[in-house]
Amino acid sequence: MGTIAEKILSAHAGKDVKQGDIIVCPVDFMMSQDGTTPLTIRAFKDMQGKKFKDPSSYVIVIDHNAPSPMESVSNLHREMRSFATQFGARLFDVGEGVCHVIVPEQGYALPGSVIIGADSHTCTYGALNSFATGVGSTDLAAALISGKTWFKVPSTIKLRYDGKLPTGVYSKDIALRMTGRLTANGATYKALEIEGEAIDALSVDARMTISNLAVETGAKVGLMRCDEKTIEYLRTRARSSFKGVDPDPDAKYEAVLKEDVSKLSPQIACPPDVDNVLPIEKIEGKEVNQVFIGTCTNGRVEDLRIAAKILDGKQVAKGVRLIVSPASKEVLLSAMECGIIQKLVKAGASVTTPSCGPCVGTCNGIPSDEEVVLSTANRNFRGRMGNSKSHIFLSSPATAAYSAIKGFIADPREVL
Amino acid sequence: MDQLSGKARKFGDNINTDYIIAGKYKFKSTDMNDMAKHLMEDVRPGFIDEIVKGDFIVAGHNFGMGSSREQAPLVIKAAGISAVIAKDFARIFYRNSINVGLPVIECDTDSIDEGDALKVDLEEGIVHNVTKGKKIKATPLPPVMVKILKDGGLAEHFQKHGGFKLE
């Protein structure tokens, strides 16, 4: 009688655990990125680490500040490369993409597994039925050495989405609606279980957009069931065998929230918080200066395909910059093969290296004072993109692409 | 764990890790003293110059929401802040703080104003507002975190025990 979280953690702890229990349990996979690896190295040394428990279960990704814009960053990248070489971890270097897109693509995130990553959006892999959560560098270093971490077994809120998404409304709109409804700390320390016919109808890529935003409600994980689509996604990717974990029919939930998405509008998160969400009708017409399509939330090929469909044969409005960051090398290659990149560039997009792009204010498009950015990312905090005097709104790729053409926040249902 | 004393530096709800230390700084360096100059820069410019060693950051709900950056508690420590007192904390920040040995105290902070003199007894879980002559009871830390904090942080816990010794 357990939730997905309780059942995955029970299987790993080797005993039946329930919400509130403190457990030390084995970790199946670990990841860190260029903002968190330097401190992981420091913590590993402070702990007098000599080797990794299992080097094949850890990858490092250089994505947040890539390619390096300055020498201090280059030197940190060099330190990460030598750490990976010395201890036998795989490193995905500049140009290979965003950690949370690479990890599922490369078959590291498996149903029923426990994953920790030194990045808060590690919860993305919940869409693949992984108990995956973000930790700090010191927790990661401890797990590299011991193969384990500790958890408080979370209680679970179930979110059920039924109905059929209208044309022009996407999984990002469900995700933003979720953060608006739960608020930024509505699920702190809790697990989310996300299900329903609207979720079943989504591709695995689109599901990851929703699990990605779980942390914006404070949640530890954003878990979905493993279904035929999950199995098909992993068929050529999975690095080992796996078994999906479903909740028991008599599992105990802290709350069950239901919503019908049939009448959902495109949603916009307004600055400076991700839970400050409005339906597009209340904000359309707001002038934009820069539009950004990419990130671990919405930089997958399906996202770029939607944007290209809207931008095909059109031009970005005068005075608007459109920046597109394909989220991985695989995404970039497949977007080139089907002509998506050509359409985007012809419409006026500036396409960056597969990376986090300008999401976290390191490089690739820092807005100027008082500029308005419409972004497909997951955070709109003041200063997030490198300038505290700019204003960041969040939306789906469709809303972003159509707004880039219009020069203001515009409703993509008009053209779809 | 000693008694801490200093003045309250008051913040509101939902202080996120980008406000504590912006991404544009954290990717450049691992020098926390250098990064501490930019602590809370976007929400309270010049904050670092106001801090007297031992001061407390006092905040509302959901302190430390957002990214997993351990630079956030490390920079707060490097700036001379002795503890963060808030109504509640975001999960990863809370855990990171304990791991790096920054005390985090959960209690009702409504009655604490900017500049109030505070004394905090971590062992007893009491925040004493000396200015107002009022004592506030804090939510006790989970025992597992007390063990880590008593060892000085997770790295020190590992050095001492050679691995996790929490159960």
Coordinates of C-alpha atoms in Angstrom, one line a residue:
Chain A
M1 CA 0.0 0.0 0.0
G2 CA 2.4 2.6 -1.2
T3 CA 2.8 5.6 -3.4
I4 CA 5.3 5.5 -6.2
A5 CA 7.8 7.3 -4.0
E6 CA 7.3 4.9 -1.1
K7 CA 7.6 1.9 -3.3
I8 CA 10.8 3.0 -5.1
L9 CA 12.4 3.9 -1.8
S10 CA 11.3 0.7 -0.1
A11 CA 12.8 -1.4 -2.9
H12 CA 16.1 0.5 -2.5
A13 CA 16.2 0.6 1.3
G14 CA 15.5 -3.2 1.4
K15 CA 12.6 -2.7 3.8
D16 CA 9.1 -1.3 3.8
V17 CA 9.3 2.4 4.3
K18 CA 6.5 5.0 4.7
Q19 CA 6.3 8.8 4.6
G20 CA 8.3 10.4 7.4
D21 CA 10.9 7.6 7.7
I22 CA 14.5 8.6 7.4
I23 CA 16.5 6.1 5.3
V24 CA 20.0 5.7 3.9
C25 CA 19.6 4.1 0.5
P26 CA 21.7 3.2 -2.6
V27 CA 21.7 5.6 -5.5
D28 CA 21.6 4.2 -9.0
F29 CA 22.8 7.3 -11.0
M30 CA 24.4 10.7 -10.3
M31 CA 25.0 13.8 -12.3
S32 CA 26.6 17.2 -11.8
Q33 CA 27.0 20.2 -14.0
D34 CA 29.6 23.0 -14.5
G35 CA 28.1 25.2 -11.7
T36 CA 28.1 22.5 -9.1
T37 CA 31.0 20.2 -10.1
P38 CA 33.7 22.5 -8.7
L39 CA 32.2 22.3 -5.2
T40 CA 31.6 18.6 -5.6
I41 CA 35.4 18.2 -6.3
R42 CA 36.1 20.3 -3.2
A43 CA 33.7 18.3 -1.0
F44 CA 35.1 15.0 -2.4
K45 CA 38.6 16.2 -1.3
D46 CA 37.4 17.4 2.1
M47 CA 35.9 13.9 2.7
Q48 CA 39.2 12.4 1.7
G49 CA 37.6 10.6 -1.2
K50 CA 40.0 8.2 -2.9
K51 CA 37.7 6.8 -5.6
F52 CA 34.1 6.6 -6.7
K53 CA 32.0 3.7 -5.5
D54 CA 30.9 3.2 -9.2
P55 CA 32.4 5.5 -11.8
S56 CA 29.9 4.2 -14.4
S57 CA 27.0 5.6 -12.5
Y58 CA 28.2 9.3 -12.6
V59 CA 28.4 11.8 -15.4
I60 CA 29.5 15.4 -15.5
V61 CA 28.0 17.8 -18.0
I62 CA 29.4 21.2 -19.1
D63 CA 26.2 23.1 -20.1
H64 CA 25.4 26.2 -18.0
N65 CA 28.3 28.3 -19.2
A66 CA 29.3 26.7 -22.6
P67 CA 31.4 27.5 -24.5
S68 CA 33.3 29.3 -21.8
P69 CA 33.0 33.1 -22.1
M70 CA 36.0 33.9 -19.9
E71 CA 39.3 32.5 -18.6
S72 CA 38.1 31.9 -15.0
V73 CA 35.3 29.7 -16.3
S74 CA 37.7 27.9 -18.7
N75 CA 39.9 27.0 -15.7
L76 CA 37.0 25.5 -13.8
H77 CA 36.1 23.5 -16.9
R78 CA 39.6 22.2 -17.1
E79 CA 39.5 21.2 -13.4
M80 CA 36.3 19.2 -14.1
R81 CA 37.8 17.5 -17.1
S82 CA 40.8 16.3 -15.1
F83 CA 38.6 15.2 -12.2
A84 CA 36.5 13.1 -14.7
T85 CA 39.6 11.6 -16.2
Q86 CA 41.3 10.9 -12.9
F87 CA 38.3 9.0 -11.4
G88 CA 36.9 7.5 -14.5
A89 CA 33.6 9.4 -14.9
R90 CA 32.1 10.3 -18.3
L91 CA 32.1 14.0 -19.1
F92 CA 29.8 15.5 -21.7
D93 CA 31.7 18.5 -22.9
V94 CA 30.8 21.8 -24.5
G95 CA 28.3 21.3 -27.3
E96 CA 26.8 18.0 -26.2
G97 CA 23.8 19.7 -24.5
V98 CA 21.9 20.3 -21.3
C99 CA 22.3 17.7 -18.5
H100 CA 18.6 17.0 -18.1
V101 CA 18.2 16.3 -21.8
I102 CA 21.3 14.2 -22.2
V103 CA 20.6 12.0 -19.2
P104 CA 17.3 10.6 -20.5
E105 CA 18.5 10.6 -24.1
Q106 CA 21.5 8.5 -23.1
G107 CA 19.4 6.0 -21.2
Y108 CA 20.7 6.8 -17.8
A109 CA 17.3 7.7 -16.3
L110 CA 15.3 4.5 -15.8
P111 CA 11.9 3.7 -14.3
G112 CA 12.0 2.6 -10.7
S113 CA 15.6 4.0 -10.1
V114 CA 16.9 6.5 -7.6
I115 CA 18.8 9.4 -9.1
I116 CA 20.4 12.4 -7.5
G117 CA 21.8 15.3 -9.4
A118 CA 23.6 18.5 -8.3
D119 CA 21.0 20.6 -10.1
S120 CA 17.6 21.3 -8.9
H121 CA 15.8 20.3 -12.1
T122 CA 17.0 16.7 -11.7
C123 CA 13.3 16.1 -11.0
T124 CA 12.8 16.1 -14.8
Y125 CA 13.4 12.3 -14.9
G126 CA 10.3 11.8 -12.8
A127 CA 8.6 11.7 -16.1
L128 CA 10.4 8.4 -16.7
N129 CA 9.3 7.1 -13.3
S130 CA 12.7 7.8 -11.7
F131 CA 12.8 8.9 -8.1
A132 CA 15.1 11.8 -9.2
T133 CA 15.9 14.8 -7.1
G134 CA 18.3 17.7 -6.9
V135 CA 20.9 17.9 -4.2
G136 CA 23.9 20.0 -3.3
S137 CA 27.5 19.3 -4.1
T138 CA 28.3 17.9 -0.7
D139 CA 25.5 15.4 -0.8
L140 CA 26.6 14.4 -4.2
A141 CA 30.2 13.9 -3.1
A142 CA 29.0 11.7 -0.2
A143 CA 27.1 9.5 -2.7
L144 CA 30.1 9.3 -5.1
I145 CA 32.2 7.9 -2.3
S146 CA 29.6 5.7 -0.5
G147 CA 27.1 4.9 -3.3
K148 CA 24.4 6.1 -1.0
T149 CA 22.4 9.1 0.2
W150 CA 19.8 9.8 2.9
F151 CA 16.2 10.7 2.4
K152 CA 13.2 11.6 4.4
V153 CA 10.5 9.5 2.7
P154 CA 8.1 12.2 1.3
S155 CA 4.4 12.3 1.5
T156 CA 2.7 12.6 -1.9
I157 CA 0.3 15.0 -3.5
K158 CA -1.5 13.4 -6.5
L159 CA -2.2 15.7 -9.5
R160 CA -4.7 14.3 -12.0
Y161 CA -5.2 15.9 -15.4
D162 CA -8.1 14.7 -17.5
G163 CA -9.6 15.9 -20.7
K164 CA -7.9 16.7 -24.0
L165 CA -5.6 19.7 -24.4
P166 CA -7.0 22.2 -26.9
T167 CA -5.0 23.1 -30.1
G168 CA -2.2 25.6 -29.2
V169 CA -2.0 24.5 -25.6
Y170 CA 0.8 22.3 -24.5
S171 CA 2.4 20.5 -21.6
K172 CA 4.2 23.7 -20.6
D173 CA 0.8 25.3 -20.0
I174 CA -0.2 22.4 -17.7
A175 CA 3.2 22.8 -15.9
L176 CA 2.8 26.6 -15.4
R177 CA -0.8 26.1 -14.3
M178 CA 0.5 23.5 -11.8
T179 CA 3.0 25.9 -10.3
G180 CA 0.4 28.7 -10.1
R181 CA -2.1 26.5 -8.4
L182 CA 0.3 24.8 -5.9
T183 CA 2.5 27.9 -5.4
A184 CA 6.2 28.1 -4.9
N185 CA 6.2 26.2 -1.6
G186 CA 2.9 24.3 -1.9
A187 CA 4.7 21.0 -2.2
T188 CA 7.9 21.6 -0.2
Y189 CA 9.4 18.3 1.0
K190 CA 6.6 16.4 -0.8
A191 CA 6.5 14.1 -3.8
L192 CA 4.1 14.8 -6.7
E193 CA 2.5 12.0 -8.6
I194 CA 1.2 13.3 -11.9
E195 CA -1.3 11.3 -13.9
G196 CA -4.5 11.3 -15.9
E197 CA -5.6 10.9 -19.5
A198 CA -4.1 14.3 -20.5
I199 CA -0.7 13.0 -19.3
D200 CA -1.1 9.7 -21.0
A201 CA -1.7 11.5 -24.3
L202 CA 1.6 13.4 -24.1
S203 CA 4.9 12.2 -25.6
V204 CA 7.7 11.4 -23.1
D205 CA 9.5 14.6 -24.1
A206 CA 6.4 16.7 -23.3
R207 CA 5.9 14.9 -20.0
M208 CA 9.4 15.9 -19.0
T209 CA 8.4 19.6 -19.3
I210 CA 5.9 19.0 -16.4
S211 CA 8.2 17.0 -14.2
N212 CA 10.9 19.6 -14.8
L213 CA 8.8 22.3 -13.0
A214 CA 8.0 20.1 -10.0
V215 CA 10.8 21.8 -8.1
E216 CA 9.2 25.2 -8.7
T217 CA 6.4 24.0 -6.3
G218 CA 9.1 23.0 -3.7
A219 CA 8.6 19.3 -4.5
K220 CA 11.3 16.7 -4.1
V221 CA 10.2 14.7 -7.1
G222 CA 7.5 14.9 -9.9
L223 CA 6.7 11.2 -10.6
M224 CA 4.8 9.7 -13.5
R225 CA 3.9 6.1 -14.3
C226 CA 5.9 4.0 -16.7
D227 CA 3.7 3.2 -19.6
E228 CA 4.1 1.9 -23.2
K229 CA 5.4 5.3 -24.3
T230 CA 8.0 5.2 -21.6
I231 CA 9.1 1.7 -22.6
E232 CA 9.2 2.7 -26.3
Y233 CA 11.3 5.8 -25.5
L234 CA 13.8 3.7 -23.6
R235 CA 13.8 0.7 -26.1
T236 CA 16.9 1.8 -27.9
R237 CA 18.3 4.0 -25.0
A238 CA 18.1 2.1 -21.7
R239 CA 21.6 1.2 -20.3
S240 CA 20.2 -1.7 -18.3
S241 CA 16.9 -3.5 -17.7
F242 CA 14.2 -1.8 -15.6
K243 CA 10.8 -2.3 -14.2
G244 CA 8.3 0.5 -13.8
V245 CA 6.7 1.2 -10.4
D246 CA 3.0 1.9 -10.1
P247 CA 1.3 3.2 -7.0
D248 CA -0.9 0.7 -5.1
P249 CA -4.6 1.3 -5.3
D250 CA -4.8 1.9 -1.6
A251 CA -1.8 4.3 -1.4
K252 CA -2.3 7.2 0.9
Y253 CA -2.1 10.7 -0.5
E254 CA -1.8 13.9 1.4
A255 CA -4.1 15.5 -1.2
V256 CA -5.6 14.7 -4.6
L257 CA -6.0 17.6 -7.0
K258 CA -8.0 17.1 -10.2
E259 CA -8.2 19.3 -13.2
D260 CA -9.8 19.1 -16.6
V261 CA -7.4 20.6 -19.3
S262 CA -10.0 20.8 -22.1
K263 CA -10.5 24.5 -21.6
L264 CA -7.0 25.5 -20.5
S265 CA -5.6 28.6 -22.1
P266 CA -1.9 29.2 -22.8
Q267 CA -0.4 30.2 -19.5
I268 CA 2.2 32.9 -18.7
A269 CA 4.4 33.1 -15.6
C270 CA 5.0 36.8 -14.8
P271 CA 8.1 38.3 -13.1
P272 CA 9.5 37.8 -10.6
D273 CA 8.1 34.4 -9.6
V274 CA 7.3 31.1 -11.3
D275 CA 4.0 30.8 -9.4
N276 CA 2.8 34.2 -10.6
V277 CA 0.8 32.7 -13.4
L278 CA -1.9 34.2 -15.6
P279 CA -3.9 32.9 -18.5
I280 CA -2.7 34.6 -21.7
E281 CA -5.9 36.6 -22.0
K282 CA -4.8 38.7 -19.1
I283 CA -1.4 39.7 -20.4
E284 CA -1.4 39.5 -24.2
G285 CA -0.2 42.6 -25.9
K286 CA 2.8 43.1 -23.6
E287 CA 5.7 44.2 -25.7
V288 CA 8.7 41.9 -25.8
N289 CA 12.4 42.6 -26.7
Q290 CA 13.9 39.2 -26.6
V291 CA 12.4 35.8 -27.0
F292 CA 14.3 32.7 -25.9
I293 CA 13.4 29.1 -26.9
G294 CA 15.4 26.3 -25.3
T295 CA 16.5 24.9 -21.9
C296 CA 15.8 21.6 -20.0
T297 CA 12.2 22.7 -19.9
N298 CA 11.5 23.3 -23.6
G299 CA 14.6 22.8 -25.8
R300 CA 13.7 19.4 -27.2
V301 CA 13.1 18.6 -30.8
E302 CA 9.3 18.6 -30.4
D303 CA 9.5 22.1 -28.9
L304 CA 11.6 23.4 -31.8
R305 CA 9.3 21.7 -34.3
I306 CA 6.3 23.6 -32.9
A307 CA 8.3 26.9 -33.0
A308 CA 9.4 26.2 -36.6
K309 CA 5.8 25.5 -37.7
I310 CA 4.7 28.9 -36.5
L311 CA 7.8 30.8 -37.7
D312 CA 8.0 29.1 -41.1
G313 CA 7.9 31.7 -43.9
K314 CA 7.5 34.5 -41.3
Q315 CA 9.9 37.1 -39.9
V316 CA 10.7 37.9 -36.3
A317 CA 9.3 41.4 -35.5
K318 CA 11.6 44.4 -36.0
G319 CA 13.5 45.1 -32.8
V320 CA 12.9 41.6 -31.3
R321 CA 15.8 39.2 -30.9
L322 CA 14.9 35.5 -31.0
I323 CA 17.5 33.2 -29.5
V324 CA 17.1 29.4 -29.9
S325 CA 19.3 26.9 -27.9
P326 CA 18.7 23.3 -29.0
A327 CA 19.0 21.3 -25.8
S328 CA 21.4 18.7 -27.0
K329 CA 23.5 17.6 -29.9
E330 CA 20.9 14.9 -30.7
V331 CA 18.2 17.6 -30.8
L332 CA 20.3 19.8 -33.0
L333 CA 21.1 17.0 -35.5
S334 CA 17.5 15.9 -35.7
A335 CA 16.3 19.5 -36.0
M336 CA 18.7 20.0 -38.9
E337 CA 17.7 16.7 -40.6
C338 CA 14.1 17.7 -40.8
G339 CA 14.7 21.3 -41.8
I340 CA 13.6 22.9 -38.5
I341 CA 16.8 24.9 -38.0
Q342 CA 16.7 26.3 -41.5
K343 CA 13.2 27.6 -40.9
L344 CA 14.1 29.1 -37.6
V345 CA 17.3 30.8 -39.0
K346 CA 15.4 32.1 -42.1
A347 CA 12.8 33.6 -39.8
G348 CA 15.5 35.5 -37.9
A349 CA 16.5 33.2 -35.0
S350 CA 20.0 33.2 -33.6
V351 CA 20.8 29.6 -32.8
T352 CA 23.4 28.9 -30.1
T353 CA 25.5 25.9 -29.1
P354 CA 23.5 23.1 -27.5
S355 CA 23.6 24.3 -23.9
C356 CA 21.5 26.1 -21.3
G357 CA 21.8 29.3 -23.5
P358 CA 21.0 32.5 -21.7
C359 CA 18.7 30.8 -19.0
V360 CA 20.9 31.4 -16.0
G361 CA 22.6 34.7 -17.0
T362 CA 26.0 33.4 -17.8
C363 CA 26.3 34.1 -21.5
N364 CA 24.4 33.9 -24.9
G365 CA 22.0 36.8 -24.5
I366 CA 21.9 38.8 -21.3
P367 CA 19.0 41.4 -21.6
S368 CA 19.6 45.1 -21.1
D369 CA 18.0 47.3 -18.5
E370 CA 14.2 47.4 -18.6
E371 CA 14.0 44.9 -21.4
V372 CA 11.2 42.3 -21.5
V373 CA 12.1 38.7 -22.2
L374 CA 9.7 35.9 -23.1
S375 CA 11.4 32.6 -22.3
T376 CA 10.5 28.9 -22.4
A377 CA 12.7 28.3 -19.4
N378 CA 11.6 27.4 -15.8
R379 CA 12.6 30.5 -13.8
N380 CA 11.9 34.2 -14.1
F381 CA 13.5 35.5 -10.9
R382 CA 14.8 39.0 -10.9
G383 CA 18.3 38.9 -12.3
R384 CA 18.0 35.3 -13.4
M385 CA 19.2 36.1 -16.9
G386 CA 22.0 38.3 -15.7
N387 CA 20.3 41.6 -15.4
S388 CA 18.1 42.5 -12.4
K389 CA 16.6 45.4 -14.3
S390 CA 15.1 43.2 -17.0
H391 CA 11.7 41.4 -16.7
I392 CA 11.3 37.7 -17.6
F393 CA 8.0 36.1 -18.6
L394 CA 7.7 32.3 -19.1
S395 CA 5.6 30.5 -21.7
S396 CA 5.3 27.5 -24.0
P397 CA 7.4 27.4 -27.2
A398 CA 4.3 28.1 -29.3
T399 CA 3.5 31.2 -27.4
A400 CA 7.1 32.3 -27.5
A401 CA 7.4 31.8 -31.3
Y402 CA 4.2 33.6 -32.1
S403 CA 5.1 36.4 -29.8
A404 CA 8.5 36.8 -31.5
I405 CA 6.6 37.4 -34.8
K406 CA 4.1 39.8 -33.3
G407 CA 6.6 41.7 -31.1
F408 CA 4.3 41.3 -28.1
I409 CA 2.9 38.5 -26.0
A410 CA 0.5 36.9 -28.4
D411 CA -1.9 33.9 -28.3
P412 CA -0.7 31.1 -30.5
R413 CA -4.2 29.7 -30.9
E414 CA -4.7 32.5 -33.5
V415 CA -2.5 30.7 -35.9
L416 CA -2.8 27.0 -35.0
Chain B
M1 CA 27.1 24.2 19.4
D2 CA 27.6 27.7 20.8
Q3 CA 25.1 30.4 21.5
L4 CA 25.0 32.9 18.7
S5 CA 24.4 36.6 18.9
G6 CA 23.9 39.5 16.4
K7 CA 21.5 41.8 14.8
A8 CA 18.5 40.8 12.6
R9 CA 18.8 41.6 8.9
K10 CA 15.2 41.3 7.7
F11 CA 14.0 39.9 4.3
G12 CA 10.6 38.8 3.0
D13 CA 9.2 35.6 1.6
N14 CA 10.5 33.5 -1.3
I15 CA 14.1 34.7 -1.2
N16 CA 15.5 32.5 -3.9
T17 CA 19.1 31.2 -4.5
D18 CA 19.5 33.6 -7.5
Y19 CA 19.0 36.5 -5.1
I20 CA 21.4 35.0 -2.5
I21 CA 24.1 34.7 -5.2
A22 CA 23.3 35.3 -8.9
G23 CA 24.2 32.7 -11.5
K24 CA 26.4 35.2 -13.3
Y25 CA 28.8 35.1 -10.3
K26 CA 28.6 31.5 -9.2
F27 CA 29.9 29.9 -12.4
K28 CA 33.0 32.1 -12.4
S29 CA 34.8 31.2 -9.2
T30 CA 34.9 29.0 -6.1
D31 CA 36.2 31.9 -4.0
M32 CA 33.4 32.4 -1.5
N33 CA 34.9 35.5 0.1
D34 CA 35.0 37.2 -3.3
M35 CA 31.4 36.1 -4.2
A36 CA 30.1 37.2 -0.7
K37 CA 30.5 40.8 -2.0
H38 CA 27.4 40.1 -4.2
L39 CA 25.2 38.5 -1.5
M40 CA 21.6 39.6 -2.0
E41 CA 22.8 42.2 -4.5
D42 CA 19.7 42.2 -6.7
V43 CA 17.2 42.6 -3.8
R44 CA 19.3 44.7 -1.3
P45 CA 22.2 46.4 -3.0
G46 CA 25.1 47.1 -0.6
F47 CA 24.0 44.4 1.8
I48 CA 27.5 43.1 2.4
D49 CA 28.5 46.5 3.8
E50 CA 25.7 46.5 6.3
I51 CA 26.7 43.1 7.8
V52 CA 28.4 43.0 11.2
K53 CA 30.0 39.6 11.8
G54 CA 27.5 37.4 13.7
D55 CA 24.4 39.0 12.3
F56 CA 21.4 36.9 11.3
I57 CA 19.4 36.8 8.1
V58 CA 15.8 36.8 9.2
A59 CA 13.1 36.0 6.6
G60 CA 9.6 34.8 5.9
H61 CA 8.4 31.7 4.1
N62 CA 10.4 29.5 1.6
F63 CA 13.8 30.9 2.1
G64 CA 16.3 29.5 -0.4
M65 CA 13.9 28.3 -3.0
G66 CA 15.3 27.5 -6.5
S67 CA 18.6 26.1 -7.5
S68 CA 20.7 23.4 -5.8
R69 CA 23.8 25.7 -5.7
E70 CA 25.7 25.1 -2.5
Q71 CA 27.3 28.5 -3.1
A72 CA 24.2 30.0 -1.5
P73 CA 24.8 28.8 2.1
L74 CA 28.6 29.0 1.6
V75 CA 28.4 32.7 0.6
I76 CA 26.1 33.5 3.5
K77 CA 28.6 31.9 5.8
A78 CA 31.5 33.7 4.2
A79 CA 29.7 37.0 4.6
G80 CA 29.8 36.6 8.4
I81 CA 26.2 35.7 8.9
S82 CA 25.9 33.3 11.9
A83 CA 22.6 31.7 11.0
V84 CA 19.5 32.0 8.9
I85 CA 16.1 32.3 10.7
A86 CA 13.0 31.9 8.6
K87 CA 9.4 30.7 8.9
D88 CA 10.3 27.8 6.6
F89 CA 12.9 26.8 4.1
A90 CA 13.1 25.3 0.6
R91 CA 14.3 21.7 0.8
I92 CA 17.6 21.7 -1.1
F93 CA 18.8 24.9 0.6
Y94 CA 18.0 23.6 4.0
R95 CA 19.9 20.4 3.4
N96 CA 22.8 22.1 1.9
S97 CA 23.0 24.5 4.8
I98 CA 23.3 21.7 7.3
N99 CA 25.8 19.9 5.1
V100 CA 28.1 22.9 5.0
G101 CA 27.6 23.8 8.7
L102 CA 25.4 26.9 8.4
P103 CA 22.7 26.8 11.1
V104 CA 19.1 27.2 9.9
I105 CA 16.4 27.9 12.3
E106 CA 12.7 27.6 11.6
C107 CA 10.4 29.7 13.7
D108 CA 7.8 32.5 13.5
T109 CA 9.7 35.6 12.5
D110 CA 6.8 38.1 12.3
S111 CA 7.8 39.8 15.6
I112 CA 11.4 40.3 14.6
D113 CA 12.3 43.6 13.0
E114 CA 15.3 44.9 11.2
G115 CA 18.1 45.7 13.6
D116 CA 16.7 43.7 16.6
A117 CA 19.4 42.2 18.8
L118 CA 19.0 38.4 18.9
K119 CA 20.6 35.6 20.8
V120 CA 20.1 32.1 19.5
D121 CA 20.6 28.9 21.5
L122 CA 20.8 26.1 18.9
E123 CA 20.8 23.3 21.5
E124 CA 17.7 24.6 23.2
G125 CA 16.1 25.8 19.9
I126 CA 15.3 29.2 21.3
V127 CA 15.5 32.6 19.5
H128 CA 15.8 35.3 22.2
N129 CA 14.8 38.8 20.8
V130 CA 16.8 40.9 23.3
T131 CA 15.4 44.2 21.9
K132 CA 11.8 43.1 22.3
G133 CA 12.4 41.0 25.4
K134 CA 10.7 38.0 23.8
K135 CA 11.6 34.4 23.4
I136 CA 10.6 32.4 20.3
K137 CA 10.5 28.6 20.2
A138 CA 12.0 27.1 17.1
T139 CA 11.0 23.9 15.3
P140 CA 13.6 21.3 16.3
L141 CA 15.9 20.0 13.6
P142 CA 15.3 16.4 12.5
P143 CA 17.7 14.2 14.6
V144 CA 19.5 13.1 11.5
M145 CA 20.4 16.7 10.7
V146 CA 21.5 17.4 14.3
K147 CA 24.0 14.6 14.0
I148 CA 25.4 16.1 10.8
L149 CA 25.5 19.6 12.2
K150 CA 27.1 18.5 15.4
D151 CA 29.9 16.9 13.4
G152 CA 30.4 20.3 11.7
G153 CA 28.8 19.3 8.3
L154 CA 28.6 16.3 6.1
A155 CA 32.2 16.3 5.0
E156 CA 33.3 16.3 8.6
H157 CA 30.7 13.5 9.3
F158 CA 32.3 11.4 6.6
Q159 CA 35.8 12.1 7.9
K160 CA 34.8 11.1 11.4
H161 CA 32.7 8.0 10.5
G162 CA 34.1 7.0 7.1
G163 CA 30.6 7.1 5.6
F164 CA 26.9 7.7 6.7
K165 CA 26.3 6.9 10.4
L166 CA 22.8 8.3 10.7
E167 CA 20.4 5.4 11.3

